[in-house]
mmCIF file of C-alpha atoms and ligand atoms in Angstrom:
data_model
loop_
_atom_site.group_PDB
_atom_site.id
_atom_site.type_symbol
_atom_site.label_atom_id
_atom_site.label_comp_id
_atom_site.label_asym_id
_atom_site.label_seq_id
_atom_site.Cartn_x
_atom_site.Cartn_y
_atom_site.Cartn_z
ATOM 1 C CA MET A 6 -3.498 -52.892 40.278
ATOM 2 C CA ASP A 7 -3.024 -54.377 43.729
ATOM 3 C CA ASN A 8 0.580 -55.686 43.590
ATOM 4 C CA THR A 9 1.019 -56.481 47.249
ATOM 5 C CA ALA A 10 2.804 -59.735 47.818
ATOM 6 C CA SER A 11 -0.425 -61.310 49.029
ATOM 7 C CA SER A 12 -2.102 -60.579 45.690
ATOM 8 C CA ILE A 13 0.521 -62.412 43.685
ATOM 9 C CA PRO A 14 -0.449 -66.076 43.552
ATOM 10 C CA SER A 15 2.001 -68.913 44.165
ATOM 11 C CA LYS A 16 0.487 -71.041 41.408
ATOM 12 C CA MET A 17 -0.344 -70.290 37.781
ATOM 13 C CA LYS A 18 -1.442 -71.715 34.433
ATOM 14 C CA ALA A 19 1.544 -72.679 32.261
ATOM 15 C CA TRP A 20 2.287 -74.801 29.192
ATOM 16 C CA VAL A 21 4.881 -77.359 30.280
ATOM 17 C CA TYR A 22 6.862 -80.180 28.688
ATOM 18 C CA SER A 23 8.491 -82.900 30.821
ATOM 19 C CA GLU A 24 9.854 -84.988 27.947
ATOM 20 C CA HIS A 25 11.304 -84.197 24.517
ATOM 21 C CA GLY A 26 9.087 -84.574 21.450
ATOM 22 C CA LYS A 27 6.765 -82.644 19.139
ATOM 23 C CA PRO A 28 4.791 -79.880 20.900
ATOM 24 C CA VAL A 29 1.474 -81.443 19.978
ATOM 25 C CA ASP A 30 2.584 -84.629 21.807
ATOM 26 C CA VAL A 31 4.521 -83.367 24.827
ATOM 27 C CA LEU A 32 3.193 -79.883 25.651
ATOM 28 C CA LYS A 33 0.667 -80.016 28.493
ATOM 29 C CA LEU A 34 -1.368 -77.290 30.201
ATOM 30 C CA ASP A 35 -0.687 -77.250 33.942
ATOM 31 C CA SER A 36 -3.163 -75.134 35.940
ATOM 32 C CA ASN A 37 -1.196 -75.434 39.168
ATOM 33 C CA TYR A 38 2.394 -74.644 38.200
ATOM 34 C CA ASP A 39 4.706 -72.753 40.535
ATOM 35 C CA VAL A 40 5.003 -69.036 39.858
ATOM 36 C CA PRO A 41 8.757 -68.493 39.363
ATOM 37 C CA GLN A 42 10.691 -67.096 42.336
ATOM 38 C CA LEU A 43 12.055 -63.565 41.902
ATOM 39 C CA LYS A 44 15.823 -63.008 42.146
ATOM 40 C CA GLU A 45 17.224 -59.645 43.360
ATOM 41 C CA ASP A 46 17.958 -58.356 39.853
ATOM 42 C CA GLN A 47 14.725 -59.613 38.268
ATOM 43 C CA VAL A 48 11.195 -58.412 37.834
ATOM 44 C CA LEU A 49 7.988 -60.502 37.946
ATOM 45 C CA ILE A 50 5.896 -59.965 34.798
ATOM 46 C CA LYS A 51 2.190 -60.604 34.284
ATOM 47 C CA VAL A 52 2.253 -61.958 30.766
ATOM 48 C CA VAL A 53 -0.145 -60.255 28.343
ATOM 49 C CA ALA A 54 1.318 -61.679 25.121
ATOM 50 C CA ALA A 55 4.074 -64.100 24.208
ATOM 51 C CA ALA A 56 5.613 -64.834 20.827
ATOM 52 C CA LEU A 57 6.683 -68.266 19.687
ATOM 53 C CA ASN A 58 10.013 -68.681 17.921
ATOM 54 C CA PRO A 59 11.533 -71.754 16.184
ATOM 55 C CA VAL A 60 13.875 -72.173 19.122
ATOM 56 C CA ASP A 61 10.909 -73.077 21.269
ATOM 57 C CA PHE A 62 9.957 -76.165 19.260
ATOM 58 C CA LYS A 63 13.571 -77.065 18.492
ATOM 59 C CA ARG A 64 14.329 -77.198 22.215
ATOM 60 C CA MET A 65 11.204 -79.297 22.754
ATOM 61 C CA LEU A 66 12.473 -81.723 20.117
ATOM 62 C CA GLY A 67 15.678 -82.045 22.167
ATOM 63 C CA MET A 68 17.942 -80.416 19.553
ATOM 64 C CA PHE A 69 20.007 -78.545 22.184
ATOM 65 C CA VAL A 70 20.111 -80.955 25.150
ATOM 66 C CA HIS A 71 23.879 -80.392 25.543
ATOM 67 C CA SER A 72 23.366 -76.823 26.618
ATOM 68 C CA ASP A 73 19.695 -76.737 27.561
ATOM 69 C CA SER A 74 18.148 -76.530 31.023
ATOM 70 C CA PRO A 75 16.755 -79.656 32.760
ATOM 71 C CA LEU A 76 13.120 -80.630 32.313
ATOM 72 C CA PRO A 77 10.320 -79.921 33.033
ATOM 73 C CA SER A 78 10.351 -76.600 31.154
ATOM 74 C CA VAL A 79 7.921 -73.858 30.264
ATOM 75 C CA PRO A 80 8.900 -72.698 26.733
ATOM 76 C CA GLY A 81 8.882 -69.120 25.480
ATOM 77 C CA TYR A 82 11.503 -66.340 25.096
ATOM 78 C CA ASP A 83 9.525 -63.310 23.988
ATOM 79 C CA VAL A 84 7.151 -61.482 26.302
ATOM 80 C CA ALA A 85 5.138 -58.304 26.571
ATOM 81 C CA GLY A 86 3.411 -57.592 29.917
ATOM 82 C CA VAL A 87 3.170 -55.627 33.137
ATOM 83 C CA VAL A 88 5.699 -55.497 35.947
ATOM 84 C CA LEU A 89 4.083 -56.844 39.146
ATOM 85 C CA LYS A 90 7.055 -56.957 41.528
ATOM 86 C CA VAL A 91 10.725 -55.890 41.404
ATOM 87 C CA GLY A 92 13.740 -57.399 43.146
ATOM 88 C CA SER A 93 15.861 -55.374 45.606
ATOM 89 C CA GLN A 94 18.630 -54.723 43.033
ATOM 90 C CA VAL A 95 16.263 -53.505 40.246
ATOM 91 C CA ARG A 96 17.186 -49.884 39.572
ATOM 92 C CA THR A 97 14.902 -48.532 36.846
ATOM 93 C CA LEU A 98 11.776 -50.611 36.296
ATOM 94 C CA LYS A 99 8.894 -50.284 38.775
ATOM 95 C CA GLU A 100 5.563 -52.001 39.449
ATOM 96 C CA GLY A 101 3.032 -51.145 36.736
ATOM 97 C CA ASP A 102 5.570 -50.596 33.962
ATOM 98 C CA GLU A 103 4.564 -52.032 30.595
ATOM 99 C CA VAL A 104 7.605 -53.941 29.356
ATOM 100 C CA TYR A 105 8.772 -56.253 26.554
ATOM 101 C CA GLY A 106 11.860 -58.394 25.920
ATOM 102 C CA ASN A 107 13.534 -61.751 25.323
ATOM 103 C CA ILE A 108 13.947 -63.262 28.830
ATOM 104 C CA ASN A 109 16.969 -65.468 28.006
ATOM 105 C CA GLU A 110 20.279 -63.584 27.831
ATOM 106 C CA LYS A 111 22.280 -66.369 26.131
ATOM 107 C CA GLY A 112 19.969 -67.980 23.608
ATOM 108 C CA LEU A 113 20.934 -71.586 24.030
ATOM 109 C CA ASP A 114 22.944 -71.498 27.268
ATOM 110 C CA ARG A 115 20.620 -72.796 30.012
ATOM 111 C CA PRO A 116 17.483 -70.852 29.034
ATOM 112 C CA LYS A 117 15.094 -70.177 31.927
ATOM 113 C CA ARG A 118 13.024 -73.248 32.915
ATOM 114 C CA SER A 119 9.963 -71.030 33.438
ATOM 115 C CA GLY A 120 9.432 -69.304 30.116
ATOM 116 C CA THR A 121 6.867 -66.910 28.738
ATOM 117 C CA LEU A 122 4.074 -69.362 27.775
ATOM 118 C CA ALA A 123 2.500 -68.932 31.222
ATOM 119 C CA GLU A 124 0.521 -66.385 33.278
ATOM 120 C CA TYR A 125 3.701 -65.061 34.885
ATOM 121 C CA THR A 126 7.396 -65.040 34.094
ATOM 122 C CA VAL A 127 10.562 -63.421 35.435
ATOM 123 C CA ALA A 128 13.425 -61.670 33.719
ATOM 124 C CA GLU A 129 16.548 -59.622 34.625
ATOM 125 C CA GLU A 130 15.899 -55.915 34.326
ATOM 126 C CA ASN A 131 18.722 -55.556 31.800
ATOM 127 C CA LEU A 132 16.925 -57.851 29.321
ATOM 128 C CA LEU A 133 13.797 -55.688 29.230
ATOM 129 C CA ALA A 134 12.712 -52.310 27.871
ATOM 130 C CA LEU A 135 9.579 -50.216 28.279
ATOM 131 C CA LYS A 136 7.080 -51.216 25.605
ATOM 132 C CA PRO A 137 7.012 -48.704 22.700
ATOM 133 C CA LYS A 138 4.081 -46.339 23.291
ATOM 134 C CA ASN A 139 2.570 -46.913 19.853
ATOM 135 C CA LEU A 140 2.582 -50.704 20.015
ATOM 136 C CA GLY A 141 0.058 -53.020 21.646
ATOM 137 C CA PHE A 142 1.214 -55.930 23.717
ATOM 138 C CA ILE A 143 0.697 -58.444 20.842
ATOM 139 C CA GLU A 144 2.814 -56.325 18.463
ATOM 140 C CA ALA A 145 5.503 -55.700 21.089
ATOM 141 C CA ALA A 146 5.764 -59.406 21.995
ATOM 142 C CA ALA A 147 6.606 -60.206 18.353
ATOM 143 C CA ILE A 148 9.777 -58.132 18.340
ATOM 144 C CA PRO A 149 12.530 -58.944 20.870
ATOM 145 C CA LEU A 150 14.177 -62.190 19.730
ATOM 146 C CA ALA A 151 13.728 -61.486 16.027
ATOM 147 C CA ILE A 152 14.919 -57.892 16.094
ATOM 148 C CA GLY A 153 17.764 -58.775 18.437
ATOM 149 C CA THR A 154 18.977 -61.458 16.077
ATOM 150 C CA ALA A 155 18.609 -59.206 13.048
ATOM 151 C CA TYR A 156 20.445 -56.306 14.735
ATOM 152 C CA GLU A 157 23.298 -58.382 16.191
ATOM 153 C CA GLY A 158 23.882 -60.155 12.880
ATOM 154 C CA LEU A 159 23.978 -56.848 10.946
ATOM 155 C CA GLN A 160 26.386 -55.418 13.501
ATOM 156 C CA LYS A 161 28.663 -58.444 13.115
ATOM 157 C CA THR A 162 28.733 -57.996 9.328
ATOM 158 C CA ALA A 163 29.611 -54.310 9.693
ATOM 159 C CA LEU A 164 26.865 -53.357 7.318
ATOM 160 C CA SER A 165 27.187 -49.656 6.695
ATOM 161 C CA PRO A 166 25.639 -46.898 4.543
ATOM 162 C CA GLY A 167 26.199 -47.480 0.863
ATOM 163 C CA LYS A 168 26.689 -51.210 1.051
ATOM 164 C CA SER A 169 24.377 -53.845 -0.488
ATOM 165 C CA ILE A 170 22.790 -56.775 1.318
ATOM 166 C CA LEU A 171 20.920 -59.930 0.291
ATOM 167 C CA VAL A 172 18.524 -61.414 2.931
ATOM 168 C CA LEU A 173 17.815 -65.112 2.502
ATOM 169 C CA GLY A 174 14.434 -65.814 4.118
ATOM 170 C CA GLY A 175 13.062 -62.251 3.971
ATOM 171 C CA ALA A 176 9.524 -63.089 5.056
ATOM 172 C CA GLY A 177 10.319 -64.817 8.355
ATOM 173 C CA GLY A 178 10.385 -63.382 11.845
ATOM 174 C CA VAL A 179 14.094 -62.549 11.613
ATOM 175 C CA GLY A 180 14.157 -61.775 7.861
ATOM 176 C CA THR A 181 11.382 -59.146 8.097
ATOM 177 C CA MET A 182 13.412 -57.351 10.733
ATOM 178 C CA VAL A 183 16.700 -57.686 8.804
ATOM 179 C CA ILE A 184 15.166 -56.012 5.750
ATOM 180 C CA GLN A 185 13.828 -53.085 7.787
ATOM 181 C CA LEU A 186 16.927 -52.557 9.910
ATOM 182 C CA ALA A 187 19.246 -52.849 6.866
ATOM 183 C CA LYS A 188 17.313 -50.222 4.947
ATOM 184 C CA HIS A 189 16.091 -47.835 7.616
ATOM 185 C CA VAL A 190 18.709 -48.101 10.389
ATOM 186 C CA PHE A 191 21.973 -49.289 8.791
ATOM 187 C CA GLY A 192 21.456 -47.289 5.567
ATOM 188 C CA ALA A 193 22.153 -50.046 3.061
ATOM 189 C CA SER A 194 22.163 -48.723 -0.520
ATOM 190 C CA LYS A 195 20.568 -51.910 -1.917
ATOM 191 C CA VAL A 196 18.478 -54.448 -0.090
ATOM 192 C CA ALA A 197 17.564 -57.690 -1.858
ATOM 193 C CA ALA A 198 15.632 -60.484 -0.273
ATOM 194 C CA THR A 199 14.122 -63.896 -1.115
ATOM 195 C CA SER A 200 10.733 -65.425 -0.504
ATOM 196 C CA SER A 201 8.108 -67.442 -2.320
ATOM 197 C CA SER A 202 5.827 -65.699 -4.872
ATOM 198 C CA ALA A 203 3.045 -64.652 -2.535
ATOM 199 C CA LYS A 204 5.326 -62.739 -0.184
ATOM 200 C CA LEU A 205 7.332 -60.631 -2.635
ATOM 201 C CA GLU A 206 5.211 -57.504 -2.149
ATOM 202 C CA LEU A 207 5.606 -57.790 1.617
ATOM 203 C CA LEU A 208 9.396 -57.738 1.195
ATOM 204 C CA LYS A 209 9.188 -54.574 -0.884
ATOM 205 C CA SER A 210 6.803 -52.948 1.603
ATOM 206 C CA LEU A 211 9.381 -53.487 4.314
ATOM 207 C CA GLY A 212 12.157 -51.781 2.298
ATOM 208 C CA ALA A 213 13.557 -54.381 -0.109
ATOM 209 C CA ASP A 214 14.643 -52.830 -3.407
ATOM 210 C CA LEU A 215 14.701 -56.259 -5.052
ATOM 211 C CA ALA A 216 12.418 -59.176 -4.074
ATOM 212 C CA ILE A 217 13.656 -62.524 -5.472
ATOM 213 C CA ASP A 218 11.167 -65.372 -5.908
ATOM 214 C CA TYR A 219 13.123 -68.455 -4.902
ATOM 215 C CA THR A 220 10.540 -70.688 -6.652
ATOM 216 C CA LYS A 221 11.600 -69.093 -9.956
ATOM 217 C CA ASP A 222 15.204 -67.873 -9.578
ATOM 218 C CA ASN A 223 18.357 -69.122 -7.896
ATOM 219 C CA PHE A 224 19.815 -66.019 -6.255
ATOM 220 C CA GLU A 225 23.367 -67.296 -6.699
ATOM 221 C CA ASP A 226 22.858 -67.463 -10.504
ATOM 222 C CA LEU A 227 21.896 -63.797 -10.745
ATOM 223 C CA PRO A 228 24.656 -61.423 -12.002
ATOM 224 C CA GLU A 229 24.491 -59.105 -8.918
ATOM 225 C CA LYS A 230 26.834 -59.888 -6.014
ATOM 226 C CA PHE A 231 26.506 -58.390 -2.541
ATOM 227 C CA ASP A 232 28.651 -56.838 0.222
ATOM 228 C CA VAL A 233 26.678 -58.675 2.935
ATOM 229 C CA ILE A 234 24.455 -61.746 2.882
ATOM 230 C CA TYR A 235 22.229 -62.474 5.902
ATOM 231 C CA ASP A 236 21.231 -66.141 5.708
ATOM 232 C CA ALA A 237 18.164 -66.998 7.816
ATOM 233 C CA ILE A 238 17.479 -70.310 6.080
ATOM 234 C CA GLY A 239 20.734 -72.227 6.501
ATOM 235 C CA GLN A 240 22.009 -72.065 2.898
ATOM 236 C CA SER A 241 25.513 -70.723 3.440
ATOM 237 C CA GLU A 242 26.948 -73.013 0.754
ATOM 238 C CA ARG A 243 24.827 -71.157 -1.812
ATOM 239 C CA ALA A 244 25.198 -67.746 -0.126
ATOM 240 C CA VAL A 245 29.022 -67.698 -0.473
ATOM 241 C CA LYS A 246 28.584 -67.839 -4.267
ATOM 242 C CA ALA A 247 26.702 -64.527 -4.209
ATOM 243 C CA ILE A 248 29.128 -62.491 -2.164
ATOM 244 C CA LYS A 249 31.526 -59.844 -3.430
ATOM 245 C CA GLU A 250 35.278 -60.251 -2.844
ATOM 246 C CA GLY A 251 35.820 -59.420 0.846
ATOM 247 C CA GLY A 252 32.090 -59.503 1.547
ATOM 248 C CA LYS A 253 30.499 -61.037 4.678
ATOM 249 C CA VAL A 254 28.083 -63.938 5.012
ATOM 250 C CA VAL A 255 26.333 -64.437 8.357
ATOM 251 C CA THR A 256 24.072 -67.398 9.004
ATOM 252 C CA ILE A 257 21.777 -67.951 12.006
ATOM 253 C CA GLU A 258 21.212 -71.654 11.431
ATOM 254 C CA PRO A 259 23.144 -73.062 14.390
ATOM 255 C CA VAL A 260 23.635 -76.565 13.039
ATOM 256 C CA GLY A 261 24.840 -78.077 9.784
ATOM 257 C CA GLU A 262 27.595 -77.370 7.287
ATOM 258 C CA LEU A 263 29.103 -73.888 7.293
ATOM 259 C CA ALA A 264 30.719 -72.863 3.962
ATOM 260 C CA GLU A 265 33.766 -70.548 4.143
ATOM 261 C CA PRO A 266 33.803 -67.566 4.703
ATOM 262 C CA ALA A 267 30.351 -67.660 6.310
ATOM 263 C CA PHE A 268 30.155 -67.377 10.077
ATOM 264 C CA ARG A 269 27.306 -68.081 12.554
ATOM 265 C CA PHE A 270 26.257 -66.751 15.960
ATOM 266 C CA ILE A 271 23.618 -67.246 18.679
ATOM 267 C CA LEU A 272 21.995 -64.027 19.775
ATOM 268 C CA THR A 273 22.436 -62.348 23.150
ATOM 269 C CA SER A 274 19.309 -60.687 24.525
ATOM 270 C CA SER A 275 19.650 -56.985 25.482
ATOM 271 C CA GLY A 276 17.206 -54.495 26.931
ATOM 272 C CA ALA A 277 19.590 -51.703 25.948
ATOM 273 C CA MET A 278 19.403 -52.791 22.311
ATOM 274 C CA LEU A 279 15.609 -52.649 22.489
ATOM 275 C CA GLU A 280 15.736 -49.172 24.026
ATOM 276 C CA THR A 281 18.003 -48.063 21.147
ATOM 277 C CA LEU A 282 15.582 -49.430 18.555
ATOM 278 C CA ASN A 283 12.479 -48.102 20.373
ATOM 279 C CA ALA A 284 13.006 -44.827 18.554
ATOM 280 C CA PHE A 285 12.651 -46.604 15.142
ATOM 281 C CA LEU A 286 9.655 -48.595 16.375
ATOM 282 C CA GLU A 287 7.925 -45.448 17.741
ATOM 283 C CA ASN A 288 8.498 -43.390 14.580
ATOM 284 C CA GLY A 289 7.229 -46.243 12.433
ATOM 285 C CA LYS A 290 10.427 -46.766 10.396
ATOM 286 C CA VAL A 291 10.556 -50.338 11.804
ATOM 287 C CA LYS A 292 7.317 -52.259 12.260
ATOM 288 C CA PRO A 293 6.423 -55.635 13.776
ATOM 289 C CA VAL A 294 5.118 -58.031 11.083
ATOM 290 C CA ILE A 295 2.169 -60.094 12.258
ATOM 291 C CA ASP A 296 1.102 -63.200 10.368
ATOM 292 C CA PRO A 297 -2.638 -62.794 9.660
ATOM 293 C CA ARG A 298 -3.127 -66.398 10.773
ATOM 294 C CA GLY A 299 -0.509 -66.231 13.524
ATOM 295 C CA THR A 300 -2.415 -65.021 16.565
ATOM 296 C CA PHE A 301 -3.780 -67.626 18.995
ATOM 297 C CA ALA A 302 -5.336 -67.710 22.435
ATOM 298 C CA PHE A 303 -3.397 -69.153 25.327
ATOM 299 C CA SER A 304 -5.548 -72.263 25.197
ATOM 300 C CA GLN A 305 -4.511 -72.802 21.548
ATOM 301 C CA THR A 306 -0.781 -72.923 22.172
ATOM 302 C CA PRO A 307 -0.312 -76.404 20.611
ATOM 303 C CA GLN A 308 -2.089 -75.194 17.452
ATOM 304 C CA ALA A 309 0.180 -72.157 17.399
ATOM 305 C CA PHE A 310 3.222 -74.402 17.460
ATOM 306 C CA SER A 311 1.804 -76.589 14.698
ATOM 307 C CA TYR A 312 1.488 -73.450 12.509
ATOM 308 C CA LEU A 313 5.016 -72.277 13.392
ATOM 309 C CA GLU A 314 6.454 -75.706 12.603
ATOM 310 C CA THR A 315 5.185 -75.469 8.999
ATOM 311 C CA GLY A 316 8.097 -73.042 8.316
ATOM 312 C CA ARG A 317 5.694 -70.802 6.411
ATOM 313 C CA VAL A 318 4.902 -68.194 9.059
ATOM 314 C CA THR A 319 5.057 -64.627 7.759
ATOM 315 C CA GLY A 320 6.740 -62.496 10.412
ATOM 316 C CA ALA A 321 5.935 -63.664 13.949
ATOM 317 C CA CYS A 322 3.598 -66.155 15.490
ATOM 318 C CA PHE A 323 1.941 -65.353 18.778
ATOM 319 C CA LYS A 324 -0.227 -66.146 21.543
ATOM 320 C CA VAL A 325 -2.131 -63.863 23.744
ATOM 321 C CA TYR A 326 -2.687 -64.768 27.381
ATOM 322 C CA MET A 327 -6.318 -64.724 28.350
HETATM 323 N N1 LIG B 411 21.242 -68.050 15.727
HETATM 324 C C1 LIG B 411 20.265 -67.410 16.349
HETATM 325 O O1 LIG B 411 20.500 -66.680 17.332
HETATM 326 C C2 LIG B 411 18.882 -67.532 15.847
HETATM 327 C C3 LIG B 411 18.554 -68.531 14.957
HETATM 328 N N2 LIG B 411 17.275 -68.607 14.443
HETATM 329 C C4 LIG B 411 16.995 -69.577 13.385
HETATM 330 O O2 LIG B 411 16.817 -68.874 12.161
HETATM 331 C C5 LIG B 411 15.829 -69.492 11.349
HETATM 332 C C6 LIG B 411 14.783 -68.468 10.988
HETATM 333 O O3 LIG B 411 14.076 -68.080 12.118
HETATM 334 P P1 LIG B 411 12.703 -67.275 11.926
HETATM 335 O O4 LIG B 411 12.868 -66.152 10.988
HETATM 336 O O5 LIG B 411 12.096 -67.036 13.280
HETATM 337 O O6 LIG B 411 11.880 -68.422 11.149
HETATM 338 P P2 LIG B 411 10.399 -68.371 10.587
HETATM 339 O O7 LIG B 411 9.683 -69.598 11.009
HETATM 340 O O8 LIG B 411 9.769 -67.067 10.895
HETATM 341 O O9 LIG B 411 10.650 -68.493 9.001
HETATM 342 C C7 LIG B 411 9.552 -68.685 8.168
HETATM 343 C C8 LIG B 411 9.807 -67.998 6.890
HETATM 344 O O10 LIG B 411 10.892 -68.643 6.232
HETATM 345 C C9 LIG B 411 10.701 -68.460 4.851
HETATM 346 N N3 LIG B 411 11.455 -69.478 4.084
HETATM 347 C C10 LIG B 411 11.445 -70.826 4.292
HETATM 348 N N4 LIG B 411 12.252 -71.443 3.418
HETATM 349 C C11 LIG B 411 12.777 -70.450 2.596
HETATM 350 C C12 LIG B 411 13.663 -70.427 1.506
HETATM 351 N N5 LIG B 411 14.214 -71.573 1.045
HETATM 352 N N6 LIG B 411 13.991 -69.252 0.957
HETATM 353 C C13 LIG B 411 13.453 -68.087 1.411
HETATM 354 N N7 LIG B 411 12.588 -68.032 2.474
HETATM 355 C C14 LIG B 411 12.269 -69.205 3.037
HETATM 356 C C15 LIG B 411 9.209 -68.629 4.668
HETATM 357 O O11 LIG B 411 8.805 -67.896 3.503
HETATM 358 P P3 LIG B 411 8.105 -68.710 2.309
HETATM 359 O O12 LIG B 411 6.786 -69.170 2.874
HETATM 360 O O13 LIG B 411 7.987 -67.676 1.210
HETATM 361 O O14 LIG B 411 9.039 -69.832 1.962
HETATM 362 C C16 LIG B 411 8.635 -68.126 5.926
HETATM 363 O O15 LIG B 411 7.993 -66.855 5.815
HETATM 364 C C17 LIG B 411 15.313 -70.649 12.159
HETATM 365 O O16 LIG B 411 15.989 -71.858 11.726
HETATM 366 C C18 LIG B 411 15.698 -70.368 13.581
HETATM 367 O O17 LIG B 411 15.917 -71.553 14.349
HETATM 368 C C19 LIG B 411 16.303 -67.651 14.761
HETATM 369 C C20 LIG B 411 16.611 -66.649 15.709
HETATM 370 C C21 LIG B 411 17.868 -66.582 16.352
HETATM 371 C C1 LIG B 412 17.725 -68.202 20.990
HETATM 372 C C2 LIG B 412 18.542 -69.278 20.321
HETATM 373 C C3 LIG B 412 18.549 -69.228 18.814
HETATM 374 O O1 LIG B 412 19.114 -70.433 18.322
HETATM 375 C C4 LIG B 412 18.168 -70.976 17.491
HETATM 376 C C5 LIG B 412 18.426 -72.247 16.790
HETATM 377 C C6 LIG B 412 17.050 -70.251 17.391
HETATM 378 O O2 LIG B 412 15.977 -70.516 16.635
HETATM 379 C C7 LIG B 412 17.204 -69.159 18.182
HETATM 380 O O3 LIG B 412 16.354 -68.343 18.384
#
């Protein structure tokens, strides 16, 4: 690959929004958008695949204007691609490296204005890791934000071997990672998770010992109580009724009522965390979950958002840059 400065274009294709609203209304394809400038501690990435996350459409709707970056903005946090150029302070990554990561260190604190739904993006070296050798770019792109949120939340609850956990929203991008990490990395003795009827077998395949069909049972009415509850659906007022004395409830829904003793957090992206988990991804103990209807071409980005906005995506929703 010719990575000389002259071979890197100054303009690119990018999906951009200049006003707040629904993606289908405000997201426009710009074929002449500025390739982001590289800072000393950053690398320039040729995007091969990018994953969509709920934060992308929530920002577009204007839900976080108080801490968001100014418009126009290219959405997208998760990327898998190839390093084209490195800044002078980059220590480890080099041109040609196949990398993946979440390009925004503080999830809602001034995310980058030039995100991953474009031909090129930039990220600080410490937010990236080498792509796991056994994963393709599409699979790798599905991982960073979801696994980072799952891992950080489980760390904050001090989940440890022998403890039990209930995962609310087990079939989602974050939930599918929480189940796997809880069982195969944190050593939980009992993993329960909720989903609708059609996704119960998926939960069990990921490591859930008990899959609860929320269309039939209210988890808080079941006799079993848990040491930890990971709430990925914003139902902390119900979750606190299912916790053991002294147990922990973590929720990732950043807005709305928070029932005591539940707590919430916004993830911090970390390349080091990905490098730690690469071992579990490469030995197959933790796997990316790809929605069978969730892979779209770059040109279909608005359709990808429409699918994500249904709230029914299983695992992650993507797009591949072509
Ligand atoms: N604080 C933070 O740092 C972060 C916050 N978030 C937030 O967390 C939430 C989850 O994100 P993510 O996993 O990507 O979302 P997804 O879009 O991947 O979640 C979709 C899944 O949610 C499941 N679901 C929906 N309603 C329920 C319910 N009542 N009970 C059980 N499962 C349900 C669906 O399963 P089914 O079809 O069976 O209902 C579906 O598979 C979002 O609100 C997101 O904004 C995400 C990442 C980081
Ligand atoms: C990255 C920010 C985090 O906060 C919300 C609401 C999400 O959906 C996130 O991913």
